Coordinates of C-alpha atoms in Angstrom, one line a residue:
M737 CA 34.0 -15.8 43.6
T738 CA 33.0 -16.3 39.9
Q739 CA 32.3 -19.9 39.0
Q740 CA 34.2 -21.5 36.1
P741 CA 32.7 -23.9 33.7
D742 CA 33.5 -27.6 34.4
A743 CA 34.5 -28.1 30.7
P744 CA 34.9 -26.0 27.6
S745 CA 31.6 -25.1 25.9
D746 CA 31.1 -26.4 22.4
T747 CA 28.9 -23.4 21.6
A748 CA 30.2 -21.5 18.6
P749 CA 31.7 -18.1 19.3
Y750 CA 29.2 -15.4 20.5
G751 CA 26.4 -18.0 20.6
R752 CA 26.2 -18.6 16.9
P753 CA 25.0 -22.1 16.1
G754 CA 27.8 -24.7 16.2
P755 CA 28.4 -27.3 13.5
G756 CA 25.3 -29.3 14.4
D757 CA 23.1 -26.4 15.3
T758 CA 21.5 -25.3 12.1
S759 CA 18.1 -24.3 13.6
I760 CA 19.0 -20.7 14.2
A761 CA 20.0 -19.2 10.9
A762 CA 21.1 -15.6 10.4
A763 CA 17.9 -13.5 10.8
T764 CA 17.0 -9.9 10.0
E765 CA 15.5 -8.1 12.9
W766 CA 14.1 -11.3 14.4
W767 CA 13.0 -9.5 17.5
R768 CA 10.4 -7.4 15.6
D769 CA 7.9 -10.2 15.6
A770 CA 9.4 -12.7 18.0
V771 CA 7.2 -14.6 20.5
I772 CA 9.3 -14.7 23.7
Y773 CA 8.5 -17.0 26.6
Q774 CA 9.4 -16.0 30.2
I775 CA 10.8 -18.6 32.4
Y776 CA 10.8 -17.9 36.2
P777 CA 13.6 -20.4 37.1
R778 CA 12.3 -21.2 40.6
S779 CA 9.1 -22.4 39.2
F780 CA 9.7 -24.0 35.7
A781 CA 11.3 -27.4 36.4
D782 CA 13.3 -29.0 39.2
G783 CA 16.2 -31.0 38.0
N784 CA 17.6 -32.2 41.3
G785 CA 14.5 -32.9 43.4
D786 CA 15.0 -30.2 46.1
G787 CA 11.7 -28.5 45.3
M788 CA 13.3 -25.5 43.6
G789 CA 13.4 -25.1 39.9
D790 CA 16.9 -24.9 38.4
L791 CA 19.0 -24.7 35.2
P792 CA 19.2 -28.5 34.6
G793 CA 15.4 -28.6 34.9
I794 CA 15.1 -25.8 32.4
R795 CA 17.4 -27.6 30.0
G796 CA 15.4 -30.8 30.2
R797 CA 12.2 -29.0 29.3
L798 CA 13.3 -26.9 26.4
A799 CA 11.7 -29.3 24.0
H800 CA 8.3 -28.2 25.4
L801 CA 9.0 -24.6 24.3
R802 CA 10.3 -25.8 20.9
D803 CA 7.0 -27.7 20.4
L804 CA 5.0 -24.8 21.7
G805 CA 6.4 -22.7 18.9
V806 CA 8.1 -19.8 20.6
D807 CA 11.1 -18.0 19.2
A808 CA 13.1 -17.1 22.3
V809 CA 13.2 -17.7 26.0
W810 CA 13.7 -15.0 28.7
L811 CA 15.2 -16.3 32.0
S812 CA 14.5 -14.4 35.2
P813 CA 17.6 -14.0 37.4
F814 CA 19.7 -17.1 38.3
Y815 CA 22.8 -15.2 39.5
A816 CA 24.5 -15.7 42.9
S817 CA 22.1 -14.1 45.4
P818 CA 21.0 -14.3 49.1
Q819 CA 17.5 -14.5 47.6
A820 CA 16.0 -11.7 49.6
D821 CA 13.9 -10.8 46.5
A822 CA 13.9 -14.1 44.6
G823 CA 17.3 -13.4 42.9
Y824 CA 16.7 -9.7 42.0
D825 CA 19.2 -9.0 44.8
V826 CA 22.4 -10.0 42.9
A827 CA 25.6 -10.6 44.8
D828 CA 27.7 -11.7 41.8
Y829 CA 26.6 -10.9 38.2
R830 CA 29.1 -13.4 36.7
A831 CA 28.2 -16.4 38.9
V832 CA 25.2 -18.8 39.1
D833 CA 23.5 -19.3 42.5
P834 CA 23.9 -22.9 43.7
L835 CA 20.1 -23.1 44.0
F836 CA 20.0 -23.1 40.2
G837 CA 23.2 -24.9 39.3
T838 CA 26.6 -23.8 38.0
L839 CA 28.0 -21.6 35.3
A840 CA 28.5 -24.7 33.2
D841 CA 24.8 -25.4 33.6
A842 CA 24.0 -22.0 32.3
E843 CA 26.2 -22.6 29.3
A844 CA 24.5 -25.9 28.7
V845 CA 21.1 -24.2 28.7
I846 CA 22.3 -21.6 26.1
R847 CA 23.8 -24.4 24.0
E848 CA 20.8 -26.6 24.1
A849 CA 18.4 -23.7 23.4
H850 CA 20.3 -22.8 20.3
H851 CA 20.2 -26.5 19.3
Q852 CA 16.4 -26.4 19.7
G853 CA 16.1 -23.3 17.6
L854 CA 15.5 -21.0 20.5
R855 CA 17.3 -17.8 21.5
I856 CA 18.1 -17.0 25.1
I857 CA 17.5 -13.6 26.8
I858 CA 18.6 -13.2 30.4
D859 CA 17.6 -10.7 33.1
L860 CA 20.0 -7.9 34.0
V861 CA 19.5 -6.0 37.2
P862 CA 21.4 -2.7 37.0
N863 CA 19.5 -0.4 39.4
H864 CA 20.6 -2.2 42.5
C865 CA 22.5 -5.2 43.8
S866 CA 22.5 -7.3 47.0
D867 CA 23.8 -6.0 50.3
Q868 CA 26.2 -9.0 50.0
H869 CA 27.8 -7.7 46.8
A870 CA 31.5 -7.3 47.3
W871 CA 31.4 -3.6 46.6
F872 CA 28.7 -2.9 49.1
R873 CA 30.2 -5.1 51.8
R874 CA 33.5 -3.2 51.5
A875 CA 31.8 0.1 51.5
V876 CA 30.0 -0.7 54.7
A877 CA 33.2 -2.1 56.3
E878 CA 35.4 0.8 55.4
G879 CA 33.0 3.4 56.8
P880 CA 32.2 7.0 56.0
G881 CA 34.5 8.5 53.5
S882 CA 35.2 5.2 51.8
V883 CA 35.8 5.5 48.0
L884 CA 33.5 2.4 47.6
R885 CA 30.6 4.4 49.1
E886 CA 30.7 6.7 46.1
R887 CA 29.4 3.8 44.0
F888 CA 26.2 3.8 46.0
H889 CA 24.0 6.5 47.5
F890 CA 25.3 7.1 51.0
R891 CA 24.1 10.2 52.7
K892 CA 24.1 11.9 56.2
G893 CA 20.6 12.0 57.7
R894 CA 18.5 15.1 58.4
G895 CA 17.5 16.2 61.9
D896 CA 19.6 17.4 64.8
N897 CA 21.6 14.2 65.0
G898 CA 21.1 12.8 61.5
E899 CA 18.3 10.6 62.8
L900 CA 15.9 11.3 59.9
P901 CA 16.3 9.9 56.3
P902 CA 18.1 12.2 53.8
N903 CA 14.8 12.7 51.9
D904 CA 11.2 11.5 51.8
W905 CA 11.6 8.8 49.2
E906 CA 9.7 5.6 49.8
S907 CA 10.6 2.0 48.9
V908 CA 8.5 0.4 46.2
F909 CA 8.1 -2.5 48.7
G910 CA 6.9 -0.1 51.4
G911 CA 8.5 2.0 54.1
P912 CA 11.4 4.4 53.7
A913 CA 13.8 4.0 50.8
W914 CA 16.7 4.6 53.3
T915 CA 18.3 2.4 55.9
R916 CA 20.7 3.8 58.5
L917 CA 24.0 2.0 59.4
P918 CA 25.5 1.9 62.9
D919 CA 28.1 4.5 61.7
G920 CA 25.3 7.0 61.2
E921 CA 25.1 7.2 57.4
W922 CA 22.1 6.2 55.4
Y923 CA 22.0 4.3 52.1
L924 CA 19.4 4.3 49.4
H925 CA 17.3 1.3 48.4
L926 CA 14.3 1.8 46.2
F927 CA 13.3 -1.8 46.9
A928 CA 14.2 -4.0 49.9
P929 CA 16.9 -2.9 52.4
E930 CA 18.9 -5.8 51.1
Q931 CA 19.0 -4.1 47.6
P932 CA 21.2 -1.0 47.7
D933 CA 20.9 1.3 44.7
F934 CA 24.0 1.8 42.5
N935 CA 25.1 5.4 41.8
W936 CA 25.1 5.5 38.1
D937 CA 26.9 8.8 38.0
H938 CA 30.0 6.9 39.0
P939 CA 32.3 5.7 36.1
A940 CA 33.2 2.5 37.9
V941 CA 29.5 1.4 37.9
Q942 CA 29.2 2.1 34.2
D943 CA 32.4 0.3 33.4
E944 CA 31.4 -2.7 35.5
F945 CA 28.1 -3.2 33.7
R946 CA 29.6 -2.9 30.3
S947 CA 32.0 -5.7 31.3
I948 CA 29.0 -7.8 32.6
L949 CA 27.3 -7.4 29.3
R950 CA 30.3 -8.7 27.4
F951 CA 30.8 -11.6 29.8
W952 CA 27.3 -13.0 29.0
L953 CA 27.4 -12.0 25.4
D954 CA 30.7 -14.0 25.1
L955 CA 28.9 -17.0 26.6
G956 CA 26.3 -16.8 23.8
V957 CA 23.2 -15.1 25.2
D958 CA 21.1 -13.3 22.6
G959 CA 20.0 -10.4 24.7
F960 CA 19.1 -8.9 28.0
R961 CA 15.8 -7.9 29.7
V962 CA 16.7 -4.9 31.7
D963 CA 15.1 -4.9 35.1
V964 CA 13.8 -1.4 36.3
A965 CA 15.2 0.1 33.1
H966 CA 13.5 3.4 34.1
G967 CA 15.6 3.5 37.3
M968 CA 19.3 3.9 37.8
V969 CA 19.7 7.6 37.3
K970 CA 18.5 9.9 40.1
A971 CA 17.6 13.6 39.9
P972 CA 20.5 15.8 41.1
G973 CA 20.3 16.6 44.8
L974 CA 17.8 13.8 45.4
P975 CA 14.9 16.2 46.0
D976 CA 11.9 15.4 48.1
I977 CA 8.6 14.3 46.4
G978 CA 6.4 16.0 48.9
H979 CA 3.9 13.3 49.7
G980 CA 3.5 9.6 50.4
E981 CA 2.1 6.5 48.7
Q982 CA 4.8 6.9 46.0
A983 CA 4.5 3.4 44.7
R984 CA 1.1 4.3 43.3
L985 CA 2.8 7.0 41.2
I986 CA 5.1 4.7 39.3
G987 CA 4.3 4.7 35.7
S988 CA 2.0 7.7 36.0
Q989 CA 4.5 10.5 36.2
I990 CA 8.2 11.3 36.1
L991 CA 9.7 10.8 39.6
P992 CA 13.1 12.0 40.8
F993 CA 14.2 8.4 41.1
F994 CA 12.5 7.0 38.0
D995 CA 12.4 7.8 34.2
Q996 CA 15.1 10.4 34.4
D997 CA 16.5 11.5 31.1
G998 CA 20.1 10.4 32.0
V999 CA 19.2 6.7 31.6
H1000 CA 19.3 7.1 27.8
A1001 CA 23.0 7.8 27.7
V1002 CA 23.5 4.5 29.5
Y1003 CA 21.4 2.6 26.9
R1004 CA 23.2 4.3 24.0
S1005 CA 26.5 2.9 25.3
W1006 CA 25.0 -0.5 25.8
R1007 CA 23.5 -0.5 22.3
A1008 CA 27.0 0.0 20.9
I1009 CA 28.2 -3.1 22.6
L1010 CA 25.2 -5.2 21.5
D1011 CA 25.8 -4.1 17.9
E1012 CA 29.4 -5.3 18.1
Y1013 CA 28.2 -8.9 18.3
P1014 CA 26.8 -11.0 15.4
G1015 CA 23.4 -12.5 15.5
E1016 CA 21.4 -9.4 16.4
R1017 CA 21.7 -9.4 20.2
I1018 CA 18.9 -7.3 21.8
G1019 CA 18.1 -5.2 24.8
V1020 CA 14.5 -5.1 26.3
A1021 CA 13.5 -2.4 28.7
E1022 CA 11.2 -3.0 31.6
A1023 CA 10.3 0.6 31.8
W1024 CA 7.4 2.0 33.7
A1025 CA 7.0 5.2 31.8
P1026 CA 4.1 7.7 32.3
T1027 CA 3.2 7.8 28.6
L1028 CA 3.9 5.6 25.6
E1029 CA 5.8 8.5 24.2
R1030 CA 8.1 8.4 27.2
L1031 CA 8.4 4.6 26.7
A1032 CA 9.4 5.1 23.1
R1033 CA 12.5 7.0 24.2
Y1034 CA 13.9 3.8 25.5
V1035 CA 13.7 2.1 22.0
R1036 CA 15.0 4.8 19.7
P1037 CA 17.3 3.4 17.0
D1038 CA 20.4 3.9 19.0
E1039 CA 19.1 2.6 22.3
L1040 CA 17.3 -0.7 23.3
H1041 CA 15.3 -2.8 20.8
Q1042 CA 12.0 -3.4 22.7
G1043 CA 10.2 -2.0 25.7
F1044 CA 7.5 -3.8 27.7
N1045 CA 4.1 -2.4 27.0
F1046 CA 2.6 -2.1 30.4
H1047 CA -0.1 0.2 29.1
Y1048 CA -1.5 -2.7 27.1
L1049 CA -1.2 -5.1 30.0
N1050 CA -3.1 -2.8 32.3
T1051 CA -6.0 -2.3 29.8
D1052 CA -9.4 -3.7 30.8
W1053 CA -11.3 -6.3 28.7
D1054 CA -13.2 -3.5 26.9
A1055 CA -13.3 -3.1 23.1
G1056 CA -12.9 0.7 23.1
A1057 CA -10.1 0.7 25.6
L1058 CA -8.2 -2.1 23.8
R1059 CA -8.5 -0.3 20.5
N1060 CA -7.2 2.9 22.0
A1061 CA -4.3 1.1 23.6
V1062 CA -3.4 -0.7 20.3
D1063 CA -3.6 2.6 18.3
A1064 CA -1.6 4.6 20.9
S1065 CA 1.1 1.8 21.1
L1066 CA 1.5 1.5 17.4
S1067 CA 1.7 5.2 16.9
A1068 CA 4.2 6.0 19.7
L1069 CA 6.5 3.1 19.0
G1070 CA 6.2 3.4 15.3
A1071 CA 7.3 7.0 15.5
V1072 CA 10.8 5.9 16.5
G1073 CA 10.9 2.8 14.3
A1074 CA 10.4 0.3 17.1
P1075 CA 8.1 -2.7 17.2
A1076 CA 5.2 -2.7 19.6
T1077 CA 5.2 -5.4 22.3
W1078 CA 2.2 -7.1 23.8
V1079 CA 2.0 -8.9 27.1
L1080 CA -0.8 -10.2 29.3
S1081 CA 1.0 -11.8 32.3
N1082 CA 4.4 -11.9 34.0
H1083 CA 6.0 -12.8 37.3
D1084 CA 4.9 -9.5 38.9
V1085 CA 1.1 -9.4 38.1
V1086 CA -2.0 -11.5 38.6
R1087 CA -2.3 -14.1 35.9
H1088 CA -4.6 -12.8 33.1
R1089 CA -7.0 -15.7 33.4
T1090 CA -7.9 -14.4 36.8
R1091 CA -7.2 -10.7 36.4
L1092 CA -9.4 -10.1 33.3
G1093 CA -12.4 -12.0 34.8
G1094 CA -14.5 -14.1 32.6
G1095 CA -12.6 -17.3 33.2
L1096 CA -10.7 -19.4 30.6
D1097 CA -12.8 -18.3 27.6
R1098 CA -11.8 -14.6 28.1
A1099 CA -8.2 -15.5 28.7
R1100 CA -8.0 -17.5 25.5
A1101 CA -9.7 -14.7 23.6
A1102 CA -7.3 -12.1 25.0
T1103 CA -4.3 -14.3 23.9
L1104 CA -5.5 -14.7 20.4
L1105 CA -6.1 -11.0 20.1
M1106 CA -2.6 -10.3 21.4
L1107 CA -1.0 -12.7 19.0
A1108 CA -2.8 -11.1 16.0
L1109 CA -1.4 -7.7 16.7
P1110 CA 1.7 -6.4 14.8
G1111 CA 4.9 -6.7 16.7
S1112 CA 6.4 -9.0 19.3
A1113 CA 4.5 -11.0 22.0
Y1114 CA 5.6 -12.2 25.5
L1115 CA 4.2 -15.3 27.1
Y1116 CA 4.6 -16.0 30.8
Q1117 CA 5.2 -19.6 31.8
G1118 CA 2.0 -21.5 32.6
E1119 CA -0.3 -19.3 30.6
E1120 CA -0.2 -21.8 27.8
L1121 CA -1.8 -24.2 30.3
G1122 CA -4.5 -21.8 31.3
L1123 CA -3.2 -21.5 34.9
P1124 CA -5.2 -19.3 37.2
E1125 CA -3.8 -17.1 39.9
V1126 CA -3.2 -19.1 43.1
T1127 CA -5.0 -17.0 45.7
E1128 CA -5.1 -19.4 48.6
L1129 CA -1.5 -19.4 49.8
P1130 CA -0.9 -19.5 53.6
D1131 CA 0.9 -16.5 55.0
E1132 CA 3.7 -18.7 56.3
V1133 CA 4.7 -19.8 52.8
R1134 CA 4.7 -16.4 51.1
Q1135 CA 8.0 -15.0 50.0
D1136 CA 7.3 -11.7 48.2
P1137 CA 9.3 -9.1 50.2
S1138 CA 6.5 -6.5 50.0
F1139 CA 4.1 -8.9 51.7
F1140 CA 5.9 -8.2 55.0
R1141 CA 5.9 -4.4 54.7
D1142 CA 3.3 -1.7 54.6
S1143 CA 2.3 0.9 52.0
G1144 CA 4.2 -0.5 49.0
Q1145 CA 3.1 -3.1 46.4
D1146 CA 0.3 -5.4 47.4
G1147 CA 2.7 -8.2 48.4
L1148 CA 0.8 -10.9 46.6
R1149 CA 3.1 -11.7 43.7
D1150 CA 3.6 -15.3 44.9
G1151 CA 0.3 -16.4 43.4
C1152 CA 1.6 -16.2 39.8
R1153 CA 4.9 -17.9 40.8
V1154 CA 3.6 -21.3 41.9
P1155 CA 5.6 -24.1 40.2
L1156 CA 4.3 -25.5 36.9
P1157 CA 2.4 -28.8 36.6
W1158 CA 3.9 -31.1 34.1
S1159 CA 2.3 -34.6 34.6
G1160 CA 0.5 -36.8 37.0
T1161 CA -2.6 -36.4 39.1
E1162 CA -1.3 -34.9 42.4
P1163 CA 1.4 -32.4 43.5
P1164 CA 4.2 -32.0 42.6
Y1165 CA 2.8 -32.9 39.1
G1166 CA 6.1 -33.9 37.6
F1167 CA 7.8 -30.6 38.6
G1168 CA 10.4 -32.5 40.6
A1169 CA 10.7 -35.3 43.1
G1170 CA 9.4 -33.7 46.2
D1171 CA 7.6 -30.8 47.7
T1172 CA 7.7 -27.5 45.8
W1173 CA 9.0 -24.2 47.2
L1174 CA 5.4 -22.8 46.9
P1175 CA 2.6 -25.3 47.3
Q1176 CA 0.6 -26.3 44.2
P1177 CA -3.2 -26.6 44.3
D1178 CA -4.7 -30.0 44.6
D1179 CA -7.0 -29.5 41.6
W1180 CA -4.4 -28.9 38.9
A1181 CA -4.3 -32.5 37.5
A1182 CA -6.3 -31.5 34.4
L1183 CA -4.0 -28.5 33.7
T1184 CA -0.7 -30.5 33.3
V1185 CA 1.2 -30.5 30.1
Q1186 CA 0.7 -34.3 29.9
A1187 CA -3.1 -34.0 30.4
Q1188 CA -3.5 -31.2 27.8
T1189 CA -1.3 -32.6 25.1
G1190 CA -3.4 -34.0 22.3
D1191 CA -6.6 -32.7 23.7
P1192 CA -8.2 -30.6 21.0
H1193 CA -10.1 -28.6 23.6
S1194 CA -7.1 -27.7 25.7
T1195 CA -5.5 -24.3 26.2
L1196 CA -2.1 -25.8 25.4
E1197 CA -3.3 -27.1 22.0
L1198 CA -4.8 -23.7 21.3
Y1199 CA -1.4 -22.0 22.0
R1200 CA 0.4 -24.5 19.8
S1201 CA -2.1 -24.0 17.0
A1202 CA -2.0 -20.2 17.2
L1203 CA 1.8 -20.1 17.2
A1204 CA 2.0 -22.5 14.3
V1205 CA -0.4 -20.3 12.3
R1206 CA 1.5 -17.1 13.4
R1207 CA 4.8 -18.5 12.3
T1208 CA 3.6 -19.3 8.7
H1209 CA 0.8 -16.9 7.9
P1210 CA 1.9 -13.7 6.1
G1211 CA -0.8 -11.6 7.8
L1212 CA 0.7 -12.2 11.3
G1213 CA 3.9 -11.0 13.0
A1214 CA 5.8 -7.9 12.1
G1215 CA 4.2 -4.7 11.0
D1216 CA 3.2 -1.3 12.4
A1217 CA -0.5 -0.9 11.6
V1218 CA -3.9 -2.5 11.6
E1219 CA -6.9 -1.6 9.5
W1220 CA -10.0 -1.3 11.7
L1221 CA -13.3 -2.5 10.2
P1222 CA -16.8 -1.4 11.2
A1223 CA -18.1 -3.4 14.2
P1224 CA -20.8 -3.0 16.8
E1225 CA -20.1 -1.8 20.3
G1226 CA -18.0 -4.2 22.3
V1227 CA -16.6 -5.8 19.2
L1228 CA -13.2 -5.3 17.4
A1229 CA -12.6 -6.2 13.8
F1230 CA -9.4 -5.5 12.0
R1231 CA -7.4 -6.6 8.9
R1232 CA -3.7 -7.3 8.7
P1233 CA -1.7 -7.1 5.4
G1234 CA -1.4 -10.6 4.0
G1235 CA -5.1 -11.5 4.1
L1236 CA -5.8 -12.0 7.8
L1237 CA -8.9 -10.7 9.5
C1238 CA -9.3 -10.8 13.3
T1239 CA -12.7 -10.4 15.1
V1240 CA -13.0 -10.0 18.9
N1241 CA -16.2 -10.1 20.9
T1242 CA -15.6 -8.6 24.4
T1243 CA -19.2 -8.8 25.4
A1244 CA -21.2 -11.4 27.3
E1245 CA -23.5 -12.2 24.4
A1246 CA -23.0 -13.6 20.9
V1247 CA -23.0 -11.0 18.1
Q1248 CA -23.8 -11.2 14.4
L1249 CA -21.1 -9.5 12.3
P1250 CA -21.1 -8.9 8.5
L1251 CA -17.8 -9.9 7.0
P1252 CA -16.3 -10.2 3.6
P1253 CA -15.9 -13.6 2.1
V1254 CA -13.6 -15.4 4.6
R1255 CA -12.9 -18.8 6.0
R1256 CA -12.2 -19.4 9.7
L1257 CA -8.6 -20.2 10.5
L1258 CA -8.6 -20.4 14.3
S1259 CA -11.0 -19.6 17.1
S1260 CA -10.3 -19.1 20.8
R1261 CA -13.3 -21.4 21.5
A1262 CA -13.1 -25.1 20.8
P1263 CA -13.1 -26.5 18.2
F1264 CA -10.2 -24.2 17.6
T1265 CA -9.5 -25.1 14.0
V1266 CA -11.6 -26.2 11.1
P1267 CA -10.7 -29.8 10.3
T1268 CA -11.1 -29.5 6.5
P1269 CA -10.8 -25.8 5.5
T1270 CA -12.8 -24.9 2.5
G1271 CA -12.7 -21.9 0.2
P1272 CA -14.0 -18.5 1.4
S1273 CA -17.6 -18.4 2.3
A1274 CA -19.8 -15.7 0.8
A1275 CA -22.1 -15.8 3.9
P1276 CA -22.8 -12.1 4.7
V1277 CA -23.0 -12.5 8.4
R1278 CA -21.0 -14.6 10.9
E1279 CA -21.7 -15.3 14.6
I1280 CA -19.0 -14.4 17.1
P1281 CA -19.6 -16.0 20.5
A1282 CA -19.2 -14.1 23.7
D1283 CA -15.6 -13.6 24.9
T1284 CA -14.2 -15.0 21.7
T1285 CA -11.5 -14.1 19.2
I1286 CA -11.5 -15.6 15.7
W1287 CA -8.8 -15.4 13.0
W1288 CA -10.1 -15.5 9.4
A1289 CA -8.4 -15.9 6.1
E1290 CA -9.6 -13.8 3.2

């Protein structure tokens, strides 16, 4: 049953700032250069001491994000769910799971975020729901021929007695993408068996999600991150693929269950709804497309506003590869008038401090490069603290569904989901009052927000400085081009309109680089800022240390 708020919200209609909320003014295409911070609710802050992050915990820590200098917050799912896949198996899209609080708590987070000058984007999971969703439970109970089964993908099996799955599709998490019920029919689930796929050819499914959009827009959210945005629509006839290890193909080619052209009609209908609401509400596609040109189709002017740039995320720490990724991204997305997005970490990938190799210096350099590029940037909670991937988790505490299955994803996503350290010298580091749902390392005392605040050498203070410069410098933020400057192998140098120059050394040795008259604004190596900036130096050559990005003002 949908929860009701405990008391009327004092948020102004459609999430516009109320009488005392003047920090979010009317903006023009704010999303083109926004820095958006992802909160994984289980692991951000625990407000009731049960070891699980929740909405009251998030509300109590929003000031950290205000002080960090981000523009918006993206919340991973907090809907009512059996939690078979950490909330990405939704049982009720209009209710809050008791693990995280109540609908009133969600409203309070939206209201407080707006008061702090932050926008709120929430996850939407339209490809599949939970097997405990009311529609699916009725479909199973009513048996073959039920009208409710038409809202999902139920099929008879192959073989003499229907004992074989309807086709050869595999789950992203491993194993067949089909589960057979006792009545003999099979249902499709591209992820866990507890996550049946909706049939998006059915009008009731389309109507339901348009209603869900309006429900949350009316409560004041500023946009939606669309989970598996490349999914939903399946090829007619559900044809075989012809070989296994299909999870490895995602993002490399069009598949009969991913990146089908029919999804774009869905997003055009959603864009019409978003445009009805004031305040520039946005849609963000999590779309694993085989090319940037295919990704650009999701962000055409009448569809969604942004698409996650996984091509950039998957680029190695190599100057040539990075330059190619930047050029290709700006070209493909600029062709449809959309901003590029840049991301290094999220809840599904190894944290970039670990993934890129090279330790903290390289992670900081990668961040400063990302924040210098034209467009919008996404930060994942904890990267501002320099958190590494937690690789030593006992098998018995892991909860990633694919960890328990074969041939799908690697099953090791828990390592980037360990709860954040806020203060203190031992677990739970101020996260809450007791043990955390995933154990924190014993050596994180120096990585807490408390320990890093005010330390001029800390990663947190670098992020705060970088975002403050980005917010005020005319050469950072929106745009669709960079001007590449001559640089030796392994080094990137580019100019942004507005008098900002960025240099990136991806090599293991310091390099000497001739530059025009400039003064240093910010370096990814401490000391990050120049205490008393002077006028531009005429020095013809500057040294760029190994694994370092520097911003210069001309």
